[in-house]
């Protein structure tokens, strides 16, 4: 008589909201949120990094670790050789017994792991101040913008985003300098599950600039498949941004770590900053909106 045991996607997603590692299979001593399948030969599960996180340096004396990158970006450093290895979405790798390593991962990274056999053979190792410093340095994603470039990589992601053209009483617009590219942009960010784009815009400005705003209108919708952004973690994102018109109640700006600087720029001078070409296009529409009351017709 056959028997199937399974965990559906909703169960897995819910469990990973509460823990960073959910086991499906193994010879485990601690209880799990999901009722795992007992097996002495294998451990199988998912590690999910909700925030920047590093793993203490260690090795396994007997077990082999097999890992498949479901999403994100992770880095390992071999303690003995000092060689750094990095893996991104779609990569597979194995860590052999007696390999001493430390690991750090970008938020949003998920790894499917298989460990054979399922035994507690982890041994912690001492590390140098240099390795400690390596572990403390967050993974910073670099960004490359492509505008109608025939050599642009193929898009593998579409993430709806909101940007806000925030004007003050002096007819100036708030611009922030991106940490990942050094170029200037209107503040904003990508949509989270469970929120509208309007809510996304309000949240992102609060997180990115530390101030509440009022959204007054939609200036334009930007979804050109010939405009793409390639990130160093392997994501190539197709443009999908809604630009809102907004009013800010305070000019006291507190930036998060996604930006390195900010400026209040006269609306007539917006395109004089170092900008991605896609941002230039949007800012011309912002200029026409605030000076002539026109919206883009495309």
PDB file of C-alpha atoms in Angstrom:
ATOM      1  CA  UNK A   1       0.000   0.000   0.000  1.00  0.00           C
ATOM      2  CA  UNK A   2       1.458   3.335  -1.057  1.00  0.00           C
ATOM      3  CA  UNK A   3       1.829   6.385   1.162  1.00  0.00           C
ATOM      4  CA  UNK A   4       2.466  10.002   0.200  1.00  0.00           C
ATOM      5  CA  UNK A   5       3.563  12.638   2.711  1.00  0.00           C
ATOM      6  CA  UNK A   6       3.803  16.239   1.619  1.00  0.00           C
ATOM      7  CA  UNK A   7       3.906  19.892   2.646  1.00  0.00           C
ATOM      8  CA  UNK A   8       2.127  22.389   0.431  1.00  0.00           C
ATOM      9  CA  UNK A   9       3.522  25.784  -0.503  1.00  0.00           C
ATOM     10  CA  UNK A  10       1.316  27.703   1.919  1.00  0.00           C
ATOM     11  CA  UNK A  11       2.451  25.551   4.855  1.00  0.00           C
ATOM     12  CA  UNK A  12       6.100  26.034   3.906  1.00  0.00           C
ATOM     13  CA  UNK A  13       5.730  29.812   3.429  1.00  0.00           C
ATOM     14  CA  UNK A  14       3.954  30.185   6.772  1.00  0.00           C
ATOM     15  CA  UNK A  15       6.609  28.175   8.609  1.00  0.00           C
ATOM     16  CA  UNK A  16       9.395  30.315   7.127  1.00  0.00           C
ATOM     17  CA  UNK A  17       7.755  33.472   8.472  1.00  0.00           C
ATOM     18  CA  UNK A  18       8.594  32.239  11.979  1.00  0.00           C
ATOM     19  CA  UNK A  19      11.973  30.543  11.496  1.00  0.00           C
ATOM     20  CA  UNK A  20      14.969  30.871   9.205  1.00  0.00           C
ATOM     21  CA  UNK A  21      15.355  27.125   8.682  1.00  0.00           C
ATOM     22  CA  UNK A  22      12.584  24.611   8.097  1.00  0.00           C
ATOM     23  CA  UNK A  23      13.441  20.913   7.895  1.00  0.00           C
ATOM     24  CA  UNK A  24      11.303  18.512   5.882  1.00  0.00           C
ATOM     25  CA  UNK A  25      13.364  15.354   6.390  1.00  0.00           C
ATOM     26  CA  UNK A  26      15.949  14.240   8.930  1.00  0.00           C
ATOM     27  CA  UNK A  27      16.936  12.583  12.165  1.00  0.00           C
ATOM     28  CA  UNK A  28      16.045  15.596  14.281  1.00  0.00           C
ATOM     29  CA  UNK A  29      15.970  16.018  18.037  1.00  0.00           C
ATOM     30  CA  UNK A  30      14.098  19.325  18.176  1.00  0.00           C
ATOM     31  CA  UNK A  31      10.455  19.695  17.187  1.00  0.00           C
ATOM     32  CA  UNK A  32       9.646  21.573  13.984  1.00  0.00           C
ATOM     33  CA  UNK A  33       6.732  23.754  12.916  1.00  0.00           C
ATOM     34  CA  UNK A  34       6.049  21.198  10.191  1.00  0.00           C
ATOM     35  CA  UNK A  35       5.836  17.508  11.092  1.00  0.00           C
ATOM     36  CA  UNK A  36       9.070  16.420   9.391  1.00  0.00           C
ATOM     37  CA  UNK A  37       9.695  12.998   7.850  1.00  0.00           C
ATOM     38  CA  UNK A  38      12.132  10.929   9.909  1.00  0.00           C
ATOM     39  CA  UNK A  39      15.202   9.692   8.024  1.00  0.00           C
ATOM     40  CA  UNK A  40      18.684   8.922   9.360  1.00  0.00           C
ATOM     41  CA  UNK A  41      20.267   9.057   5.917  1.00  0.00           C
ATOM     42  CA  UNK A  42      19.265  12.594   4.882  1.00  0.00           C
ATOM     43  CA  UNK A  43      18.394  16.067   6.091  1.00  0.00           C
ATOM     44  CA  UNK A  44      16.366  18.159   3.638  1.00  0.00           C
ATOM     45  CA  UNK A  45      14.971  21.634   4.174  1.00  0.00           C
ATOM     46  CA  UNK A  46      15.017  25.312   3.274  1.00  0.00           C
ATOM     47  CA  UNK A  47      17.078  28.076   4.837  1.00  0.00           C
ATOM     48  CA  UNK A  48      15.475  31.511   4.417  1.00  0.00           C
ATOM     49  CA  UNK A  49      17.369  34.694   5.307  1.00  0.00           C
ATOM     50  CA  UNK A  50      14.852  37.442   6.102  1.00  0.00           C
ATOM     51  CA  UNK A  51      17.604  39.941   6.894  1.00  0.00           C
ATOM     52  CA  UNK A  52      21.373  40.129   6.469  1.00  0.00           C
ATOM     53  CA  UNK A  53      22.734  37.159   8.341  1.00  0.00           C
ATOM     54  CA  UNK A  54      26.026  35.319   8.757  1.00  0.00           C
ATOM     55  CA  UNK A  55      26.674  31.741   9.853  1.00  0.00           C
ATOM     56  CA  UNK A  56      29.358  31.016  12.493  1.00  0.00           C
ATOM     57  CA  UNK A  57      32.492  29.395  11.113  1.00  0.00           C
ATOM     58  CA  UNK A  58      32.343  25.606  11.300  1.00  0.00           C
ATOM     59  CA  UNK A  59      32.893  22.339   9.475  1.00  0.00           C
ATOM     60  CA  UNK A  60      31.175  18.956   9.276  1.00  0.00           C
ATOM     61  CA  UNK A  61      33.430  16.004  10.022  1.00  0.00           C
ATOM     62  CA  UNK A  62      31.361  13.368   8.189  1.00  0.00           C
ATOM     63  CA  UNK A  63      28.371  14.830   6.346  1.00  0.00           C
ATOM     64  CA  UNK A  64      28.319  16.304   2.855  1.00  0.00           C
ATOM     65  CA  UNK A  65      26.153  19.414   2.344  1.00  0.00           C
ATOM     66  CA  UNK A  66      24.377  19.828  -0.997  1.00  0.00           C
ATOM     67  CA  UNK A  67      22.818  23.228  -1.644  1.00  0.00           C
ATOM     68  CA  UNK A  68      20.620  24.682  -4.379  1.00  0.00           C
ATOM     69  CA  UNK A  69      20.017  28.436  -4.549  1.00  0.00           C
ATOM     70  CA  UNK A  70      16.291  29.122  -4.799  1.00  0.00           C
ATOM     71  CA  UNK A  71      16.776  32.894  -4.667  1.00  0.00           C
ATOM     72  CA  UNK A  72      19.165  35.626  -3.641  1.00  0.00           C
ATOM     73  CA  UNK A  73      22.905  35.732  -3.131  1.00  0.00           C
ATOM     74  CA  UNK A  74      25.233  34.084  -0.627  1.00  0.00           C
ATOM     75  CA  UNK A  75      28.990  34.082  -0.050  1.00  0.00           C
ATOM     76  CA  UNK A  76      31.263  31.550   1.634  1.00  0.00           C
ATOM     77  CA  UNK A  77      34.861  31.917   2.721  1.00  0.00           C
ATOM     78  CA  UNK A  78      37.147  28.911   3.116  1.00  0.00           C
ATOM     79  CA  UNK A  79      38.765  29.476   6.512  1.00  0.00           C
ATOM     80  CA  UNK A  80      41.915  27.540   5.597  1.00  0.00           C
ATOM     81  CA  UNK A  81      42.612  29.072   2.176  1.00  0.00           C
ATOM     82  CA  UNK A  82      40.893  32.461   2.413  1.00  0.00           C
ATOM     83  CA  UNK A  83      39.202  31.842  -0.950  1.00  0.00           C
ATOM     84  CA  UNK A  84      35.719  33.355  -1.299  1.00  0.00           C
ATOM     85  CA  UNK A  85      32.935  31.597  -3.208  1.00  0.00           C
ATOM     86  CA  UNK A  86      29.638  33.204  -4.171  1.00  0.00           C
ATOM     87  CA  UNK A  87      26.406  31.652  -5.375  1.00  0.00           C
ATOM     88  CA  UNK A  88      23.224  33.120  -6.827  1.00  0.00           C
ATOM     89  CA  UNK A  89      19.751  31.980  -7.825  1.00  0.00           C
ATOM     90  CA  UNK A  90      19.890  28.727  -9.811  1.00  0.00           C
ATOM     91  CA  UNK A  91      23.371  27.683  -8.641  1.00  0.00           C
ATOM     92  CA  UNK A  92      24.083  24.262  -7.104  1.00  0.00           C
ATOM     93  CA  UNK A  93      27.098  23.471  -4.937  1.00  0.00           C
ATOM     94  CA  UNK A  94      28.381  20.885  -2.473  1.00  0.00           C
ATOM     95  CA  UNK A  95      30.492  21.366   0.650  1.00  0.00           C
ATOM     96  CA  UNK A  96      32.644  18.357   1.400  1.00  0.00           C
ATOM     97  CA  UNK A  97      33.518  17.036   4.891  1.00  0.00           C
ATOM     98  CA  UNK A  98      36.227  18.849   6.899  1.00  0.00           C
ATOM     99  CA  UNK A  99      35.823  22.079   4.899  1.00  0.00           C
ATOM    100  CA  UNK A 100      35.957  24.918   7.425  1.00  0.00           C
ATOM    101  CA  UNK A 101      33.869  27.855   6.252  1.00  0.00           C
ATOM    102  CA  UNK A 102      31.915  30.941   7.218  1.00  0.00           C
ATOM    103  CA  UNK A 103      28.882  32.207   5.297  1.00  0.00           C
ATOM    104  CA  UNK A 104      26.870  35.390   4.841  1.00  0.00           C
ATOM    105  CA  UNK A 105      23.727  36.006   2.801  1.00  0.00           C
ATOM    106  CA  UNK A 106      21.739  38.866   1.353  1.00  0.00           C
ATOM    107  CA  UNK A 107      18.192  39.395   2.676  1.00  0.00           C
ATOM    108  CA  UNK A 108      15.704  37.427   0.578  1.00  0.00           C
ATOM    109  CA  UNK A 109      18.094  34.528   0.000  1.00  0.00           C
ATOM    110  CA  UNK A 110      16.575  31.048   0.156  1.00  0.00           C
ATOM    111  CA  UNK A 111      18.586  27.829  -0.109  1.00  0.00           C
ATOM    112  CA  UNK A 112      17.327  24.268  -0.487  1.00  0.00           C
ATOM    113  CA  UNK A 113      19.759  22.059   1.420  1.00  0.00           C
ATOM    114  CA  UNK A 114      20.396  18.324   1.566  1.00  0.00           C
ATOM    115  CA  UNK A 115      22.806  16.939   4.162  1.00  0.00           C
ATOM    116  CA  UNK A 116      23.915  13.315   4.160  1.00  0.00           C
ATOM    117  CA  UNK A 117      23.873  11.603   6.579  1.00  0.00           C
ATOM    118  CA  UNK A 118      21.572  13.285   9.121  1.00  0.00           C
ATOM    119  CA  UNK A 119      23.923  13.543  12.083  1.00  0.00           C
ATOM    120  CA  UNK A 120      25.049  16.280  14.432  1.00  0.00           C
ATOM    121  CA  UNK A 121      28.688  16.525  13.355  1.00  0.00           C
ATOM    122  CA  UNK A 122      29.095  20.307  13.285  1.00  0.00           C
ATOM    123  CA  UNK A 123      32.342  21.577  14.800  1.00  0.00           C
ATOM    124  CA  UNK A 124      32.867  25.297  15.413  1.00  0.00           C
ATOM    125  CA  UNK A 125      36.240  26.777  14.486  1.00  0.00           C
ATOM    126  CA  UNK A 126      38.155  29.815  15.686  1.00  0.00           C
ATOM    127  CA  UNK A 127      38.486  32.658  13.212  1.00  0.00           C
ATOM    128  CA  UNK A 128      40.880  35.548  12.732  1.00  0.00           C
ATOM    129  CA  UNK A 129      39.925  39.231  13.103  1.00  0.00           C
ATOM    130  CA  UNK A 130      40.035  39.431   9.296  1.00  0.00           C
ATOM    131  CA  UNK A 131      37.352  36.728   8.961  1.00  0.00           C
ATOM    132  CA  UNK A 132      35.292  38.428  11.673  1.00  0.00           C
ATOM    133  CA  UNK A 133      35.484  41.663   9.698  1.00  0.00           C
ATOM    134  CA  UNK A 134      34.536  39.808   6.482  1.00  0.00           C
ATOM    135  CA  UNK A 135      31.454  38.395   8.191  1.00  0.00           C
ATOM    136  CA  UNK A 136      30.370  41.852   9.373  1.00  0.00           C
ATOM    137  CA  UNK A 137      30.477  43.415   5.902  1.00  0.00           C
ATOM    138  CA  UNK A 138      27.017  43.254   4.342  1.00  0.00           C
ATOM    139  CA  UNK A 139      26.586  42.039   0.787  1.00  0.00           C
ATOM    140  CA  UNK A 140      26.061  45.141  -1.322  1.00  0.00           C
ATOM    141  CA  UNK A 141      24.239  44.684  -4.599  1.00  0.00           C
ATOM    142  CA  UNK A 142      25.685  46.642  -7.512  1.00  0.00           C
ATOM    143  CA  UNK A 143      23.333  47.817 -10.252  1.00  0.00           C
ATOM    144  CA  UNK A 144      23.742  48.418 -13.995  1.00  0.00           C
ATOM    145  CA  UNK A 145      21.067  50.248 -15.984  1.00  0.00           C
ATOM    146  CA  UNK A 146      20.338  49.348 -19.612  1.00  0.00           C
ATOM    147  CA  UNK A 147      18.357  51.675 -21.892  1.00  0.00           C
ATOM    148  CA  UNK A 148      17.531  50.292 -25.347  1.00  0.00           C
ATOM    149  CA  UNK A 149      20.838  48.429 -25.334  1.00  0.00           C
ATOM    150  CA  UNK A 150      20.988  45.459 -27.758  1.00  0.00           C
ATOM    151  CA  UNK A 151      23.575  43.836 -25.482  1.00  0.00           C
ATOM    152  CA  UNK A 152      21.410  44.067 -22.375  1.00  0.00           C
ATOM    153  CA  UNK A 153      20.897  40.747 -20.573  1.00  0.00           C
ATOM    154  CA  UNK A 154      17.504  39.107 -20.840  1.00  0.00           C
ATOM    155  CA  UNK A 155      15.046  40.067 -18.127  1.00  0.00           C
ATOM    156  CA  UNK A 156      14.282  37.386 -15.539  1.00  0.00           C
ATOM    157  CA  UNK A 157      12.249  39.485 -13.103  1.00  0.00           C
ATOM    158  CA  UNK A 158       9.379  41.975 -13.061  1.00  0.00           C
ATOM    159  CA  UNK A 159       8.820  43.727  -9.733  1.00  0.00           C
ATOM    160  CA  UNK A 160       6.224  46.518  -9.553  1.00  0.00           C
ATOM    161  CA  UNK A 161       7.667  49.643  -7.962  1.00  0.00           C
ATOM    162  CA  UNK A 162       6.550  53.091  -6.868  1.00  0.00           C
ATOM    163  CA  UNK A 163       8.557  56.331  -7.035  1.00  0.00           C
ATOM    164  CA  UNK A 164       7.465  59.696  -5.699  1.00  0.00           C
ATOM    165  CA  UNK A 165       8.190  63.154  -7.103  1.00  0.00           C
ATOM    166  CA  UNK A 166       8.301  65.008  -3.777  1.00  0.00           C
ATOM    167  CA  UNK A 167       8.036  68.778  -4.172  1.00  0.00           C
ATOM    168  CA  UNK A 168       8.502  71.361  -1.428  1.00  0.00           C
ATOM    169  CA  UNK A 169       7.200  74.929  -1.190  1.00  0.00           C
ATOM    170  CA  UNK A 170      10.334  76.251  -2.930  1.00  0.00           C
ATOM    171  CA  UNK A 171       9.487  74.351  -6.117  1.00  0.00           C
ATOM    172  CA  UNK A 172      12.324  71.921  -5.480  1.00  0.00           C
ATOM    173  CA  UNK A 173      12.259  68.145  -5.848  1.00  0.00           C
ATOM    174  CA  UNK A 174      13.806  65.671  -3.419  1.00  0.00           C
ATOM    175  CA  UNK A 175      16.461  63.498  -5.055  1.00  0.00           C
ATOM    176  CA  UNK A 176      18.476  60.739  -3.394  1.00  0.00           C
ATOM    177  CA  UNK A 177      21.781  59.183  -4.432  1.00  0.00           C
ATOM    178  CA  UNK A 178      21.633  55.407  -4.778  1.00  0.00           C
ATOM    179  CA  UNK A 179      24.177  53.369  -2.839  1.00  0.00           C
ATOM    180  CA  UNK A 180      24.214  50.600  -5.473  1.00  0.00           C
ATOM    181  CA  UNK A 181      25.017  52.750  -8.524  1.00  0.00           C
ATOM    182  CA  UNK A 182      25.945  56.225  -7.273  1.00  0.00           C
ATOM    183  CA  UNK A 183      23.323  57.799  -9.539  1.00  0.00           C
ATOM    184  CA  UNK A 184      20.501  60.081  -8.469  1.00  0.00           C
ATOM    185  CA  UNK A 185      16.858  59.111  -8.410  1.00  0.00           C
ATOM    186  CA  UNK A 186      13.457  59.949  -6.990  1.00  0.00           C
ATOM    187  CA  UNK A 187      12.880  58.003  -3.761  1.00  0.00           C
ATOM    188  CA  UNK A 188      10.786  54.849  -3.917  1.00  0.00           C
ATOM    189  CA  UNK A 189      10.968  51.078  -3.976  1.00  0.00           C
ATOM    190  CA  UNK A 190       9.362  47.754  -4.835  1.00  0.00           C
ATOM    191  CA  UNK A 191       5.974  46.376  -3.898  1.00  0.00           C
ATOM    192  CA  UNK A 192       5.620  43.912  -1.027  1.00  0.00           C
ATOM    193  CA  UNK A 193       3.008  41.181  -0.826  1.00  0.00           C
ATOM    194  CA  UNK A 194      -0.225  42.333   0.771  1.00  0.00           C
ATOM    195  CA  UNK A 195       0.021  46.022  -0.132  1.00  0.00           C
ATOM    196  CA  UNK A 196      -1.149  48.327  -2.905  1.00  0.00           C
ATOM    197  CA  UNK A 197       1.248  50.499  -4.904  1.00  0.00           C
ATOM    198  CA  UNK A 198      -0.132  53.522  -3.049  1.00  0.00           C
ATOM    199  CA  UNK A 199       0.724  51.862   0.263  1.00  0.00           C
ATOM    200  CA  UNK A 200       4.093  50.819  -1.163  1.00  0.00           C
ATOM    201  CA  UNK A 201       4.941  54.440  -2.026  1.00  0.00           C
ATOM    202  CA  UNK A 202       4.050  55.698   1.461  1.00  0.00           C
ATOM    203  CA  UNK A 203       6.010  52.902   3.154  1.00  0.00           C
ATOM    204  CA  UNK A 204       9.094  53.298   0.990  1.00  0.00           C
ATOM    205  CA  UNK A 205       9.316  57.053   1.566  1.00  0.00           C
ATOM    206  CA  UNK A 206       8.955  56.522   5.307  1.00  0.00           C
ATOM    207  CA  UNK A 207      11.691  53.855   5.289  1.00  0.00           C
ATOM    208  CA  UNK A 208      13.999  55.572   2.825  1.00  0.00           C
ATOM    209  CA  UNK A 209      13.669  59.183   3.960  1.00  0.00           C
ATOM    210  CA  UNK A 210      12.173  58.969   7.442  1.00  0.00           C
ATOM    211  CA  UNK A 211       9.266  61.328   6.822  1.00  0.00           C
ATOM    212  CA  UNK A 212       5.523  61.097   6.088  1.00  0.00           C
ATOM    213  CA  UNK A 213       4.204  62.348   2.747  1.00  0.00           C
ATOM    214  CA  UNK A 214       0.929  62.959   0.968  1.00  0.00           C
ATOM    215  CA  UNK A 215       0.322  61.501  -2.492  1.00  0.00           C
ATOM    216  CA  UNK A 216      -1.672  63.810  -4.747  1.00  0.00           C
ATOM    217  CA  UNK A 217      -1.677  62.262  -8.213  1.00  0.00           C
ATOM    218  CA  UNK A 218      -0.128  59.724 -10.593  1.00  0.00           C
ATOM    219  CA  UNK A 219       2.258  61.391 -13.033  1.00  0.00           C
ATOM    220  CA  UNK A 220       3.036  58.400 -15.249  1.00  0.00           C
ATOM    221  CA  UNK A 221       3.353  54.654 -15.688  1.00  0.00           C
ATOM    222  CA  UNK A 222       6.673  53.233 -16.909  1.00  0.00           C
ATOM    223  CA  UNK A 223       6.720  49.633 -18.162  1.00  0.00           C
ATOM    224  CA  UNK A 224       9.068  49.621 -21.148  1.00  0.00           C
ATOM    225  CA  UNK A 225      10.577  46.121 -21.729  1.00  0.00           C
ATOM    226  CA  UNK A 226      13.630  47.755 -23.351  1.00  0.00           C
ATOM    227  CA  UNK A 227      14.590  49.350 -20.036  1.00  0.00           C
ATOM    228  CA  UNK A 228      16.235  46.844 -17.694  1.00  0.00           C
ATOM    229  CA  UNK A 229      18.311  46.837 -14.542  1.00  0.00           C
ATOM    230  CA  UNK A 230      20.907  44.124 -13.905  1.00  0.00           C
ATOM    231  CA  UNK A 231      21.924  43.463 -10.302  1.00  0.00           C
ATOM    232  CA  UNK A 232      25.090  41.734  -9.158  1.00  0.00           C
ATOM    233  CA  UNK A 233      23.045  38.971  -7.494  1.00  0.00           C
ATOM    234  CA  UNK A 234      21.879  37.790 -10.939  1.00  0.00           C
ATOM    235  CA  UNK A 235      18.496  39.496 -11.126  1.00  0.00           C
ATOM    236  CA  UNK A 236      17.717  41.336 -14.370  1.00  0.00           C
ATOM    237  CA  UNK A 237      14.614  43.419 -13.804  1.00  0.00           C
ATOM    238  CA  UNK A 238      12.310  44.769 -16.509  1.00  0.00           C
ATOM    239  CA  UNK A 239      11.017  48.294 -15.878  1.00  0.00           C
ATOM    240  CA  UNK A 240       7.714  48.537 -14.017  1.00  0.00           C
ATOM    241  CA  UNK A 241       7.337  51.793 -12.079  1.00  0.00           C
ATOM    242  CA  UNK A 242       4.469  54.112 -11.200  1.00  0.00           C
ATOM    243  CA  UNK A 243       5.548  57.702 -10.471  1.00  0.00           C
ATOM    244  CA  UNK A 244       3.380  59.612  -7.998  1.00  0.00           C
ATOM    245  CA  UNK A 245       3.236  63.321  -7.306  1.00  0.00           C
ATOM    246  CA  UNK A 246       3.689  63.951  -3.600  1.00  0.00           C
ATOM    247  CA  UNK A 247       3.898  66.676  -1.018  1.00  0.00           C
ATOM    248  CA  UNK A 248       6.237  66.475   1.944  1.00  0.00           C
ATOM    249  CA  UNK A 249       5.394  67.932   5.333  1.00  0.00           C
ATOM    250  CA  UNK A 250       8.968  68.186   6.616  1.00  0.00           C
ATOM    251  CA  UNK A 251      12.335  68.744   4.975  1.00  0.00           C
ATOM    252  CA  UNK A 252      14.134  66.826   7.735  1.00  0.00           C
ATOM    253  CA  UNK A 253      15.384  63.761   5.828  1.00  0.00           C
ATOM    254  CA  UNK A 254      16.853  60.683   7.521  1.00  0.00           C
ATOM    255  CA  UNK A 255      18.272  58.324   4.901  1.00  0.00           C
ATOM    256  CA  UNK A 256      18.471  54.550   5.209  1.00  0.00           C
ATOM    257  CA  UNK A 257      21.415  52.501   3.911  1.00  0.00           C
ATOM    258  CA  UNK A 258      20.010  52.316   0.363  1.00  0.00           C
ATOM    259  CA  UNK A 259      21.050  55.940  -0.254  1.00  0.00           C
ATOM    260  CA  UNK A 260      24.234  57.866   0.446  1.00  0.00           C
ATOM    261  CA  UNK A 261      23.063  61.473   0.021  1.00  0.00           C
ATOM    262  CA  UNK A 262      20.080  63.661  -0.811  1.00  0.00           C
ATOM    263  CA  UNK A 263      19.457  67.069  -2.384  1.00  0.00           C
ATOM    264  CA  UNK A 264      16.590  69.455  -2.895  1.00  0.00           C
ATOM    265  CA  UNK A 265      16.948  70.312  -6.568  1.00  0.00           C
ATOM    266  CA  UNK A 266      15.161  73.112  -8.443  1.00  0.00           C
ATOM    267  CA  UNK A 267      12.724  71.476 -10.868  1.00  0.00           C
ATOM    268  CA  UNK A 268      14.414  73.224 -13.808  1.00  0.00           C
ATOM    269  CA  UNK A 269      17.782  71.619 -12.880  1.00  0.00           C
ATOM    270  CA  UNK A 270      16.691  68.007 -12.361  1.00  0.00           C
ATOM    271  CA  UNK A 271      18.385  66.502 -15.421  1.00  0.00           C
ATOM    272  CA  UNK A 272      21.745  68.110 -14.600  1.00  0.00           C
ATOM    273  CA  UNK A 273      22.450  65.393 -12.029  1.00  0.00           C
ATOM    274  CA  UNK A 274      24.171  62.081 -12.919  1.00  0.00           C
ATOM    275  CA  UNK A 275      21.119  59.983 -13.844  1.00  0.00           C
ATOM    276  CA  UNK A 276      20.227  56.703 -15.470  1.00  0.00           C
ATOM    277  CA  UNK A 277      18.598  57.343 -18.860  1.00  0.00           C
ATOM    278  CA  UNK A 278      15.323  55.868 -17.634  1.00  0.00           C
ATOM    279  CA  UNK A 279      15.360  58.377 -14.756  1.00  0.00           C
ATOM    280  CA  UNK A 280      15.971  61.256 -17.172  1.00  0.00           C
ATOM    281  CA  UNK A 281      12.852  60.262 -19.082  1.00  0.00           C
ATOM    282  CA  UNK A 282      10.745  60.206 -15.922  1.00  0.00           C
ATOM    283  CA  UNK A 283      12.102  63.528 -14.669  1.00  0.00           C
ATOM    284  CA  UNK A 284      11.243  65.244 -17.955  1.00  0.00           C
ATOM    285  CA  UNK A 285       7.683  64.100 -17.382  1.00  0.00           C
ATOM    286  CA  UNK A 286       7.854  65.379 -13.804  1.00  0.00           C
ATOM    287  CA  UNK A 287       9.080  68.766 -15.085  1.00  0.00           C
ATOM    288  CA  UNK A 288       6.219  68.988 -17.600  1.00  0.00           C
ATOM    289  CA  UNK A 289       3.717  67.941 -14.952  1.00  0.00           C
ATOM    290  CA  UNK A 290       4.754  70.554 -12.402  1.00  0.00           C
ATOM    291  CA  UNK A 291       5.426  73.427 -14.846  1.00  0.00           C
ATOM    292  CA  UNK A 292       2.737  72.859 -17.505  1.00  0.00           C
ATOM    293  CA  UNK A 293       0.264  70.473 -15.899  1.00  0.00           C
ATOM    294  CA  UNK A 294       0.870  67.918 -18.647  1.00  0.00           C
ATOM    295  CA  UNK A 295       1.007  64.139 -18.238  1.00  0.00           C
ATOM    296  CA  UNK A 296       2.745  61.744 -20.641  1.00  0.00           C
ATOM    297  CA  UNK A 297       0.408  60.368 -23.342  1.00  0.00           C
ATOM    298  CA  UNK A 298       2.282  57.116 -24.069  1.00  0.00           C
TER     299      UNK A 298
END
